[in-house]
Amino acid sequence: MQLLDRYLTAVKFWLPQKHREDIAAELAANLQSEIDDRAAELGRPLNDDEIAALLKQHGSPILVASRYQQEHRTVTFGRQLIGPILFPFYWTAIKVTLVLLLIPGIVPAVVLGARTHGQPFSQFGHALTRVAWLSLPALLIVTLVFAAIDFGLRKFGILEKWGSDWDPRTLPTPARQAKQVRRSSSIAGIIIQSLFILWWWNHGSIPYLVVTNAGAQVHFAPVLTALYVPVLIIAFIHLAQHWINLAEPDWRWLPPAAGLATSLLGLIVLYPLLGTSPLISISQPNGLPISAREAAQIHYILGQCVNWLWLGIVVVGAIYAWRLAWIAWQSLPRNPPGATKNGVAHV
Amino acid sequence: MSLDLNSDLFNNLRLELRRGLLIVAVLAQLRHEHYGYTLRKDLVALGIEIDEGTLYPLLRRLESQGLLESEWREENNRKKRFYKLSREGRAILKQLLAELEKINASLTRIV
């Protein structure tokens, strides 16, 4: 029954967390009954090829799991834009996008408002309005991206091709699947990297809602413009890694490999900036001027951030290198216990 | 219009037609308790073709709508989830069958 276990583990990977165990147990009972029934007809247990054929007929894990998505929700605007298979991923993306916009958009504004003018509630209101305006294009972009993916899947029949080319015998063992890159981690990574790329693409000024309530805008100093392309490359490497891991969760060597590569790139790029000043410039287009003391504080904090960032990347790079080495070590072929070079076991 | 398009169109219309009828068939068959696999076998034996990928999720959906109730029980040393019509399901099935009969009678007159 190893093949059935591998299949059920793969289906579980795509099932909604809340009903995962229950659905898998029911599916297991039904498939087991079918296997028993066919075995009774043949008068012998099914072999692996016959079980594989039965599982293939049942459907690829992602398709089977997609049918269990609650309520078959879709996004429709005249015609269906996002179907029930992609909808759960789309809904997760929308929620993560909103959280990513709300937390950095509102919390600092309220904290700064409370510290400088004692008006956290009015700051909260202003920040909320700004976040709402920022959210509209962000949510629209997320929706368009998912609609394009859905269109591509339907137009080119990718899921059907995936289903027909799929072979249950290629599924990894449950133990190996347990070590796969988590789906939630890949989806969160895709959303975070996409939003970051969108922001960085237009990085002329740090979004003012993040930094000051006095109308001043904080810009990157010219020295930091050298970071533009390398940071974009780093973000695209991570974005590609998350997409690949969403399709190939078994490639668990990829996150540490990408992390190590981008850490090294980050160290090379950041090194010339250590001790460089100023890293930012401040302008007050229409608001109250920011005091020299506050400006010096921001300069100091950013300088420290660069130092700590460099140190952080060294540590993170070392962790990635260790993880990569560990995965490589685990993947090395080994002789079975007790075997010798000549294949003769010690007694 | 090409033959392929005709056949796609027919398949889509056929799917739409079958979708509602399958629900009626499943509800009617669950007047007696079944678990997923035996329900499918019985439906196929009665001439209602339905694949597992459609039936098993459908059972859970009908249960979440209150039309079915289920319980896990052991049979032949294996735990299985048995479904049967709920009281609300019985009432709805009665209405659906009456509706189906009306449509069928009208269609017979038209065709």
Short mmCIF file of C-alpha atoms in Angstrom, two decimals:
data_model
loop_
_atom_site.label_atom_id
_atom_site.label_comp_id
_atom_site.label_asym_id
_atom_site.label_seq_id
_atom_site.Cartn_x
_atom_site.Cartn_y
_atom_site.Cartn_z
CA MET A 1 0.00 0.00 0.00
CA GLN A 2 3.05 2.24 -0.19
CA LEU A 3 1.82 3.73 -3.47
CA LEU A 4 -1.57 4.61 -1.95
CA ASP A 5 0.14 6.27 1.05
CA ARG A 6 2.33 8.30 -1.29
CA TYR A 7 -0.72 9.35 -3.29
CA LEU A 8 -2.74 10.35 -0.21
CA THR A 9 0.18 12.33 1.20
CA ALA A 10 0.45 14.19 -2.11
CA VAL A 11 -3.29 14.95 -2.14
CA LYS A 12 -3.11 16.18 1.47
CA PHE A 13 -0.41 18.66 0.48
CA TRP A 14 -2.99 20.54 -1.65
CA LEU A 15 -6.02 20.17 0.64
CA PRO A 16 -7.37 23.00 2.80
CA GLN A 17 -5.77 22.76 6.26
CA LYS A 18 -9.07 22.70 8.16
CA HIS A 19 -10.46 19.51 6.61
CA ARG A 20 -7.18 17.93 5.48
CA GLU A 21 -7.10 14.86 7.74
CA ASP A 22 -10.83 14.17 7.47
CA ILE A 23 -10.91 14.32 3.66
CA ALA A 24 -7.75 12.23 3.37
CA ALA A 25 -9.17 9.55 5.72
CA GLU A 26 -12.40 9.36 3.71
CA LEU A 27 -10.54 9.24 0.41
CA ALA A 28 -8.28 6.51 1.80
CA ALA A 29 -11.30 4.42 2.87
CA ASN A 30 -12.95 4.77 -0.56
CA LEU A 31 -9.77 4.01 -2.54
CA GLN A 32 -8.95 1.08 -0.29
CA SER A 33 -12.45 -0.35 -0.85
CA GLU A 34 -11.99 -0.02 -4.60
CA ILE A 35 -8.61 -1.75 -4.44
CA ASP A 36 -10.08 -4.56 -2.28
CA ASP A 37 -13.02 -4.91 -4.66
CA ARG A 38 -10.80 -5.27 -7.73
CA ALA A 39 -8.54 -7.68 -5.88
CA ALA A 40 -11.60 -9.79 -5.01
CA GLU A 41 -12.66 -9.80 -8.69
CA LEU A 42 -9.18 -10.90 -9.81
CA GLY A 43 -8.75 -13.36 -6.93
CA ARG A 44 -5.32 -11.90 -6.07
CA PRO A 45 -3.86 -8.68 -4.64
CA LEU A 46 -3.30 -5.86 -7.13
CA ASN A 47 0.30 -5.24 -8.17
CA ASP A 48 1.90 -1.79 -8.19
CA ASP A 49 1.14 -1.21 -11.88
CA GLU A 50 -2.56 -1.92 -11.35
CA ILE A 51 -2.74 0.32 -8.28
CA ALA A 52 -0.89 3.04 -10.21
CA ALA A 53 -3.44 2.75 -13.06
CA LEU A 54 -6.32 3.04 -10.57
CA LEU A 55 -4.80 6.12 -8.92
CA LYS A 56 -4.05 7.72 -12.27
CA GLN A 57 -7.68 7.22 -13.26
CA HIS A 58 -8.71 8.88 -10.00
CA GLY A 59 -6.74 12.01 -10.95
CA SER A 60 -3.55 13.89 -10.14
CA PRO A 61 -3.26 15.04 -6.49
CA ILE A 62 -3.71 18.74 -7.28
CA LEU A 63 -6.85 18.12 -9.37
CA VAL A 64 -8.37 15.79 -6.77
CA ALA A 65 -7.67 18.26 -3.97
CA SER A 66 -9.04 21.18 -5.99
CA ARG A 67 -12.42 19.45 -6.19
CA TYR A 68 -12.65 19.54 -2.41
CA GLN A 69 -12.18 23.30 -2.20
CA GLN A 70 -15.15 24.68 -0.31
CA GLU A 71 -18.06 26.14 -2.27
CA HIS A 72 -16.23 26.18 -5.64
CA ARG A 73 -15.83 29.94 -5.37
CA THR A 74 -14.72 31.90 -8.44
CA VAL A 75 -14.06 35.49 -9.51
CA THR A 76 -16.39 36.48 -12.33
CA PHE A 77 -16.58 39.76 -14.20
CA GLY A 78 -18.87 39.15 -17.18
CA ARG A 79 -17.01 35.88 -17.64
CA GLN A 80 -15.07 33.74 -15.21
CA LEU A 81 -11.70 35.33 -14.48
CA ILE A 82 -10.40 33.04 -11.73
CA GLY A 83 -11.73 29.49 -11.47
CA PRO A 84 -12.23 27.27 -8.41
CA ILE A 85 -8.79 25.63 -8.74
CA LEU A 86 -6.85 28.88 -8.43
CA PHE A 87 -9.34 30.65 -6.18
CA PRO A 88 -7.93 29.43 -2.81
CA PHE A 89 -4.44 30.61 -3.84
CA TYR A 90 -5.88 33.92 -5.04
CA TRP A 91 -7.78 34.42 -1.79
CA THR A 92 -4.64 33.73 0.26
CA ALA A 93 -2.73 36.20 -1.93
CA ILE A 94 -5.37 38.89 -1.35
CA LYS A 95 -5.28 38.41 2.43
CA VAL A 96 -1.47 38.42 2.61
CA THR A 97 -1.32 41.53 0.37
CA LEU A 98 -3.73 43.39 2.64
CA VAL A 99 -1.79 42.44 5.77
CA LEU A 100 1.47 43.50 4.11
CA LEU A 101 -0.02 46.88 3.23
CA LEU A 102 -1.89 47.45 6.49
CA ILE A 103 0.82 46.67 9.06
CA PRO A 104 3.66 48.84 7.69
CA GLY A 105 1.16 51.48 6.57
CA ILE A 106 -0.73 52.05 9.79
CA VAL A 107 1.38 50.98 12.78
CA PRO A 108 4.31 53.42 12.22
CA ALA A 109 1.91 56.30 11.50
CA VAL A 110 0.04 55.71 14.75
CA VAL A 111 3.26 55.29 16.77
CA LEU A 112 4.84 58.44 15.30
CA GLY A 113 1.57 60.35 15.74
CA ALA A 114 1.42 59.38 19.39
CA ARG A 115 5.08 60.26 19.96
CA THR A 116 5.19 63.63 18.20
CA HIS A 117 1.74 65.17 18.44
CA GLY A 118 -0.28 62.87 20.66
CA GLN A 119 -2.87 62.34 17.91
CA PRO A 120 -2.75 58.65 17.19
CA PHE A 121 -6.44 58.47 16.14
CA SER A 122 -6.28 61.18 13.50
CA GLN A 123 -3.00 59.68 12.24
CA PHE A 124 -4.71 56.30 12.11
CA GLY A 125 -7.52 57.78 9.98
CA HIS A 126 -5.08 59.44 7.56
CA ALA A 127 -2.96 56.31 7.31
CA LEU A 128 -6.04 54.16 6.71
CA THR A 129 -7.15 56.40 3.83
CA ARG A 130 -3.68 56.27 2.28
CA VAL A 131 -3.53 52.48 2.67
CA ALA A 132 -6.97 52.15 1.05
CA TRP A 133 -5.73 54.11 -1.97
CA LEU A 134 -2.57 52.01 -2.16
CA SER A 135 -4.55 48.79 -1.74
CA LEU A 136 -6.76 49.32 -4.77
CA PRO A 137 -3.98 49.09 -7.40
CA ALA A 138 -2.21 46.33 -5.42
CA LEU A 139 -5.36 44.18 -5.25
CA LEU A 140 -6.09 44.90 -8.90
CA ILE A 141 -2.60 43.76 -9.88
CA VAL A 142 -2.92 40.56 -7.80
CA THR A 143 -6.32 39.87 -9.44
CA LEU A 144 -4.93 40.49 -12.94
CA VAL A 145 -1.94 38.22 -12.34
CA PHE A 146 -4.17 35.37 -11.15
CA ALA A 147 -6.65 35.96 -14.00
CA ALA A 148 -3.74 35.73 -16.48
CA ILE A 149 -2.52 32.48 -14.88
CA ASP A 150 -6.06 31.05 -14.94
CA PHE A 151 -6.48 32.06 -18.59
CA GLY A 152 -3.15 30.39 -19.45
CA LEU A 153 -4.09 27.19 -17.61
CA ARG A 154 -7.42 26.97 -19.46
CA LYS A 155 -6.20 28.15 -22.86
CA PHE A 156 -3.30 25.70 -23.07
CA GLY A 157 -5.03 22.89 -21.12
CA ILE A 158 -2.04 22.77 -18.76
CA LEU A 159 -3.86 21.01 -15.90
CA GLU A 160 -5.27 18.38 -18.27
CA LYS A 161 -1.81 17.79 -19.76
CA TRP A 162 -0.37 17.65 -16.26
CA GLY A 163 -3.08 15.12 -15.32
CA SER A 164 -2.50 12.89 -18.34
CA ASP A 165 1.32 12.97 -18.14
CA TRP A 166 1.29 12.34 -14.41
CA ASP A 167 2.54 8.99 -13.10
CA PRO A 168 1.69 7.93 -9.50
CA ARG A 169 4.89 5.86 -9.35
CA THR A 170 6.96 9.04 -9.47
CA LEU A 171 5.45 10.37 -6.21
CA PRO A 172 8.01 10.67 -3.40
CA THR A 173 7.58 8.65 -0.20
CA PRO A 174 5.51 10.25 2.63
CA ALA A 175 8.71 10.78 4.67
CA ARG A 176 10.25 12.64 1.76
CA GLN A 177 7.06 14.60 1.08
CA ALA A 178 7.05 15.73 4.72
CA LYS A 179 10.34 17.51 4.00
CA GLN A 180 8.98 19.29 0.92
CA VAL A 181 8.91 23.06 0.69
CA ARG A 182 5.57 24.12 2.18
CA ARG A 183 2.94 25.46 -0.19
CA SER A 184 2.07 28.32 2.18
CA SER A 185 5.74 29.33 2.30
CA SER A 186 5.94 29.45 -1.51
CA ILE A 187 2.71 31.46 -1.87
CA ALA A 188 3.70 33.92 0.86
CA GLY A 189 7.13 34.28 -0.80
CA ILE A 190 5.59 34.98 -4.21
CA ILE A 191 3.32 37.68 -2.81
CA ILE A 192 5.99 39.36 -0.69
CA GLN A 193 8.57 39.35 -3.51
CA SER A 194 6.02 40.60 -6.08
CA LEU A 195 4.97 43.51 -3.86
CA PHE A 196 8.59 44.31 -3.11
CA ILE A 197 9.49 44.30 -6.83
CA LEU A 198 6.54 46.59 -7.60
CA TRP A 199 7.65 49.02 -4.91
CA TRP A 200 11.35 48.85 -5.81
CA TRP A 201 10.57 49.42 -9.47
CA ASN A 202 9.45 52.93 -8.48
CA HIS A 203 11.83 53.51 -5.57
CA GLY A 204 12.41 57.26 -5.98
CA SER A 205 11.18 57.88 -2.45
CA ILE A 206 10.47 55.68 0.52
CA PRO A 207 6.67 55.75 0.85
CA TYR A 208 6.00 58.75 3.06
CA LEU A 209 3.33 56.95 5.05
CA VAL A 210 6.02 54.69 6.47
CA VAL A 211 8.24 57.40 7.87
CA THR A 212 6.84 60.75 8.86
CA ASN A 213 3.63 62.47 9.76
CA ALA A 214 5.05 65.96 9.24
CA GLY A 215 4.78 66.04 5.43
CA ALA A 216 8.48 65.39 4.92
CA GLN A 217 9.50 62.73 2.43
CA VAL A 218 12.53 60.53 2.87
CA HIS A 219 14.47 59.70 -0.31
CA PHE A 220 17.37 57.40 -0.99
CA ALA A 221 20.65 59.30 -1.39
CA PRO A 222 22.34 59.02 -4.84
CA VAL A 223 24.87 56.50 -3.48
CA LEU A 224 22.04 54.01 -2.98
CA THR A 225 20.91 54.16 -6.62
CA ALA A 226 23.75 51.71 -7.33
CA LEU A 227 21.61 49.16 -5.48
CA TYR A 228 18.71 49.43 -7.89
CA VAL A 229 19.57 46.69 -10.39
CA PRO A 230 21.31 44.23 -7.98
CA VAL A 231 18.37 44.35 -5.54
CA LEU A 232 15.96 43.82 -8.44
CA ILE A 233 18.01 40.80 -9.55
CA ILE A 234 18.00 39.41 -6.00
CA ALA A 235 14.22 39.86 -5.75
CA PHE A 236 13.63 38.18 -9.13
CA ILE A 237 15.87 35.24 -8.14
CA HIS A 238 13.76 34.72 -4.99
CA LEU A 239 10.50 35.19 -6.93
CA ALA A 240 11.55 32.54 -9.46
CA GLN A 241 12.62 30.22 -6.62
CA HIS A 242 9.18 30.48 -4.95
CA TRP A 243 7.33 29.82 -8.24
CA ILE A 244 9.55 26.83 -8.99
CA ASN A 245 9.07 25.45 -5.47
CA LEU A 246 5.30 25.86 -5.77
CA ALA A 247 5.40 23.58 -8.83
CA GLU A 248 8.26 21.40 -7.56
CA PRO A 249 7.98 21.29 -3.75
CA ASP A 250 10.36 18.33 -3.71
CA TRP A 251 13.29 20.57 -4.73
CA ARG A 252 14.07 21.51 -1.14
CA TRP A 253 17.70 22.29 -2.04
CA LEU A 254 16.50 25.27 -4.08
CA PRO A 255 15.60 27.73 -1.25
CA PRO A 256 19.00 27.44 0.49
CA ALA A 257 20.81 27.48 -2.88
CA ALA A 258 18.96 30.63 -3.97
CA GLY A 259 19.40 32.11 -0.48
CA LEU A 260 23.14 31.46 -0.52
CA ALA A 261 23.55 32.94 -4.00
CA THR A 262 21.58 36.07 -3.15
CA SER A 263 23.33 36.45 0.23
CA LEU A 264 26.71 36.48 -1.50
CA LEU A 265 25.39 38.98 -4.05
CA GLY A 266 23.97 41.10 -1.21
CA LEU A 267 27.30 41.15 0.64
CA ILE A 268 29.17 42.22 -2.50
CA VAL A 269 26.64 44.99 -3.19
CA LEU A 270 26.41 46.29 0.39
CA TYR A 271 30.15 46.25 1.19
CA PRO A 272 30.94 49.64 -0.40
CA LEU A 273 28.09 51.23 1.58
CA LEU A 274 29.47 50.36 5.01
CA GLY A 275 30.35 53.64 6.73
CA THR A 276 29.13 55.70 3.76
CA SER A 277 27.06 58.78 4.61
CA PRO A 278 24.52 60.14 3.90
CA LEU A 279 22.37 57.25 2.78
CA ILE A 280 19.17 59.32 2.61
CA SER A 281 18.02 62.83 1.83
CA ILE A 282 14.97 64.55 3.32
CA SER A 283 12.65 67.00 1.62
CA GLN A 284 9.68 68.94 3.01
CA PRO A 285 7.47 69.71 0.02
CA ASN A 286 4.43 70.98 1.86
CA GLY A 287 4.43 69.98 5.50
CA LEU A 288 6.03 71.04 8.74
CA PRO A 289 9.83 70.96 8.60
CA ILE A 290 11.55 68.00 10.18
CA SER A 291 14.01 69.06 12.89
CA ALA A 292 17.78 68.66 12.47
CA ARG A 293 17.77 66.39 15.50
CA GLU A 294 15.15 64.10 13.99
CA ALA A 295 17.02 64.08 10.66
CA ALA A 296 20.27 63.14 12.41
CA GLN A 297 18.42 60.39 14.24
CA ILE A 298 17.07 58.95 10.98
CA HIS A 299 20.57 59.13 9.40
CA TYR A 300 22.07 57.35 12.38
CA ILE A 301 19.36 54.67 12.45
CA LEU A 302 19.71 53.98 8.72
CA GLY A 303 23.51 53.78 9.00
CA GLN A 304 23.16 51.27 11.81
CA CYS A 305 20.59 49.38 9.75
CA VAL A 306 23.10 48.96 6.91
CA ASN A 307 25.75 47.68 9.35
CA TRP A 308 23.34 45.25 10.97
CA LEU A 309 21.96 44.22 7.59
CA TRP A 310 25.46 43.33 6.40
CA LEU A 311 26.09 41.31 9.55
CA GLY A 312 22.64 39.71 9.23
CA ILE A 313 23.32 38.65 5.65
CA VAL A 314 26.61 37.04 6.76
CA VAL A 315 24.71 35.00 9.37
CA VAL A 316 21.81 34.14 7.03
CA GLY A 317 24.27 33.18 4.24
CA ALA A 318 26.10 30.88 6.67
CA ILE A 319 22.80 29.24 7.68
CA TYR A 320 21.84 28.70 4.03
CA ALA A 321 25.28 27.21 3.33
CA TRP A 322 24.87 24.87 6.30
CA ARG A 323 21.36 23.80 5.16
CA LEU A 324 22.56 23.20 1.63
CA ALA A 325 25.49 21.12 2.87
CA TRP A 326 23.16 19.15 5.16
CA ILE A 327 20.71 18.38 2.31
CA ALA A 328 23.63 17.34 0.09
CA TRP A 329 24.97 15.09 2.89
CA GLN A 330 21.54 13.47 3.37
CA SER A 331 21.22 12.88 -0.37
CA LEU A 332 24.55 11.03 -0.66
CA PRO A 333 24.07 7.37 -1.63
CA ARG A 334 24.90 5.06 1.25
CA ASN A 335 25.56 1.34 1.59
CA PRO A 336 22.84 -0.49 3.53
CA PRO A 337 23.77 -1.15 7.19
CA GLY A 338 26.09 -4.10 7.59
CA ALA A 339 27.16 -4.20 3.91
CA THR A 340 30.82 -4.16 2.98
CA LYS A 341 32.65 -3.04 -0.16
CA ASN A 342 32.29 -6.52 -1.59
CA GLY A 343 28.61 -6.62 -0.80
CA VAL A 344 29.17 -9.32 1.87
CA ALA A 345 27.50 -8.59 5.17
CA HIS A 346 29.38 -9.08 8.42
CA VAL A 347 27.81 -11.77 10.53
CA MET B 1 -19.38 25.31 -37.34
CA SER B 2 -16.75 22.57 -37.04
CA LEU B 3 -17.46 19.10 -35.72
CA ASP B 4 -15.12 19.67 -32.74
CA LEU B 5 -16.96 22.81 -31.73
CA ASN B 6 -20.26 20.98 -32.02
CA SER B 7 -19.00 18.19 -29.85
CA ASP B 8 -17.58 20.64 -27.26
CA LEU B 9 -20.87 22.49 -27.22
CA PHE B 10 -22.81 19.25 -26.81
CA ASN B 11 -20.51 18.13 -23.98
CA ASN B 12 -20.93 21.44 -22.15
CA LEU B 13 -24.72 21.34 -22.48
CA ARG B 14 -24.76 17.70 -21.45
CA LEU B 15 -22.68 18.50 -18.36
CA GLU B 16 -25.05 21.31 -17.41
CA LEU B 17 -28.05 19.06 -17.87
CA ARG B 18 -26.51 16.25 -15.84
CA ARG B 19 -25.24 18.43 -12.96
CA GLY B 20 -28.61 19.00 -11.34
CA LEU B 21 -29.89 15.52 -12.15
CA LEU B 22 -26.86 13.89 -10.51
CA ILE B 23 -27.69 15.67 -7.26
CA VAL B 24 -31.24 14.31 -7.40
CA ALA B 25 -29.91 10.80 -8.11
CA VAL B 26 -27.42 10.99 -5.23
CA LEU B 27 -30.03 12.28 -2.80
CA ALA B 28 -32.53 9.61 -3.89
CA GLN B 29 -29.96 6.82 -3.54
CA LEU B 30 -29.04 8.06 -0.06
CA ARG B 31 -32.50 7.35 1.30
CA HIS B 32 -30.54 4.25 2.32
CA GLU B 33 -27.16 4.60 4.00
CA HIS B 34 -24.02 4.26 1.85
CA TYR B 35 -20.36 5.19 1.94
CA GLY B 36 -18.73 6.85 -1.04
CA TYR B 37 -17.43 3.82 -2.93
CA THR B 38 -20.58 1.66 -2.65
CA LEU B 39 -22.78 4.62 -3.52
CA ARG B 40 -20.84 5.13 -6.74
CA LYS B 41 -20.99 1.42 -7.56
CA ASP B 42 -24.74 1.37 -7.04
CA LEU B 43 -25.28 4.50 -9.13
CA VAL B 44 -23.17 3.09 -11.99
CA ALA B 45 -25.10 -0.21 -11.78
CA LEU B 46 -28.32 1.80 -12.11
CA GLY B 47 -27.00 3.56 -15.22
CA ILE B 48 -25.87 6.83 -13.60
CA GLU B 49 -22.24 7.35 -14.64
CA ILE B 50 -20.43 9.50 -12.10
CA ASP B 51 -16.71 9.58 -11.41
CA GLU B 52 -15.18 9.53 -7.94
CA GLY B 53 -13.69 12.97 -8.42
CA THR B 54 -17.19 14.40 -8.74
CA LEU B 55 -19.08 12.21 -6.27
CA TYR B 56 -16.87 12.31 -3.17
CA PRO B 57 -16.58 16.11 -2.97
CA LEU B 58 -20.30 16.38 -3.84
CA LEU B 59 -21.19 14.30 -0.79
CA ARG B 60 -19.28 16.65 1.48
CA ARG B 61 -20.89 19.67 -0.14
CA LEU B 62 -24.41 18.27 0.28
CA GLU B 63 -23.60 17.49 3.89
CA SER B 64 -22.36 21.05 4.51
CA GLN B 65 -25.68 22.25 3.05
CA GLY B 66 -27.53 20.15 5.62
CA LEU B 67 -29.05 17.74 3.08
CA LEU B 68 -27.00 14.76 4.25
CA GLU B 69 -25.71 13.52 7.57
CA SER B 70 -22.73 11.27 8.04
CA GLU B 71 -20.94 9.17 10.61
CA TRP B 72 -17.66 7.29 10.75
CA ARG B 73 -18.18 3.59 11.43
CA GLU B 74 -16.16 0.41 11.21
CA GLU B 75 -17.09 -2.16 8.57
CA ASN B 76 -14.93 -5.18 7.68
CA ASN B 77 -12.21 -3.88 10.02
CA ARG B 78 -12.02 -0.57 8.16
CA LYS B 79 -13.38 2.80 9.21
CA LYS B 80 -15.69 4.31 6.63
CA ARG B 81 -17.81 7.42 6.43
CA PHE B 82 -21.46 6.54 5.89
CA TYR B 83 -23.90 9.08 4.48
CA LYS B 84 -27.69 9.21 4.53
CA LEU B 85 -30.38 11.78 3.82
CA SER B 86 -31.12 14.21 6.64
CA ARG B 87 -34.67 15.24 7.50
CA GLU B 88 -34.16 18.45 5.52
CA GLY B 89 -32.69 16.41 2.67
CA ARG B 90 -35.82 14.25 2.54
CA ALA B 91 -38.04 17.32 2.29
CA ILE B 92 -35.88 18.86 -0.44
CA LEU B 93 -35.71 15.59 -2.37
CA LYS B 94 -39.50 15.36 -2.33
CA GLN B 95 -39.75 18.88 -3.77
CA LEU B 96 -37.03 18.21 -6.35
CA LEU B 97 -38.72 15.02 -7.54
CA ALA B 98 -42.05 16.83 -7.90
CA GLU B 99 -40.29 19.57 -9.88
CA LEU B 100 -38.53 17.02 -12.06
CA GLU B 101 -41.82 15.28 -12.78
CA LYS B 102 -43.41 18.60 -13.79
CA ILE B 103 -40.51 19.48 -16.12
CA ASN B 104 -40.53 16.00 -17.60
CA ALA B 105 -44.27 16.18 -18.30
CA SER B 106 -43.89 19.59 -19.94
CA LEU B 107 -40.93 18.43 -22.02
CA THR B 108 -42.85 15.38 -23.17
CA ARG B 109 -45.63 17.66 -24.38
CA ILE B 110 -43.15 19.98 -26.15
CA VAL B 111 -41.01 17.30 -27.77
#
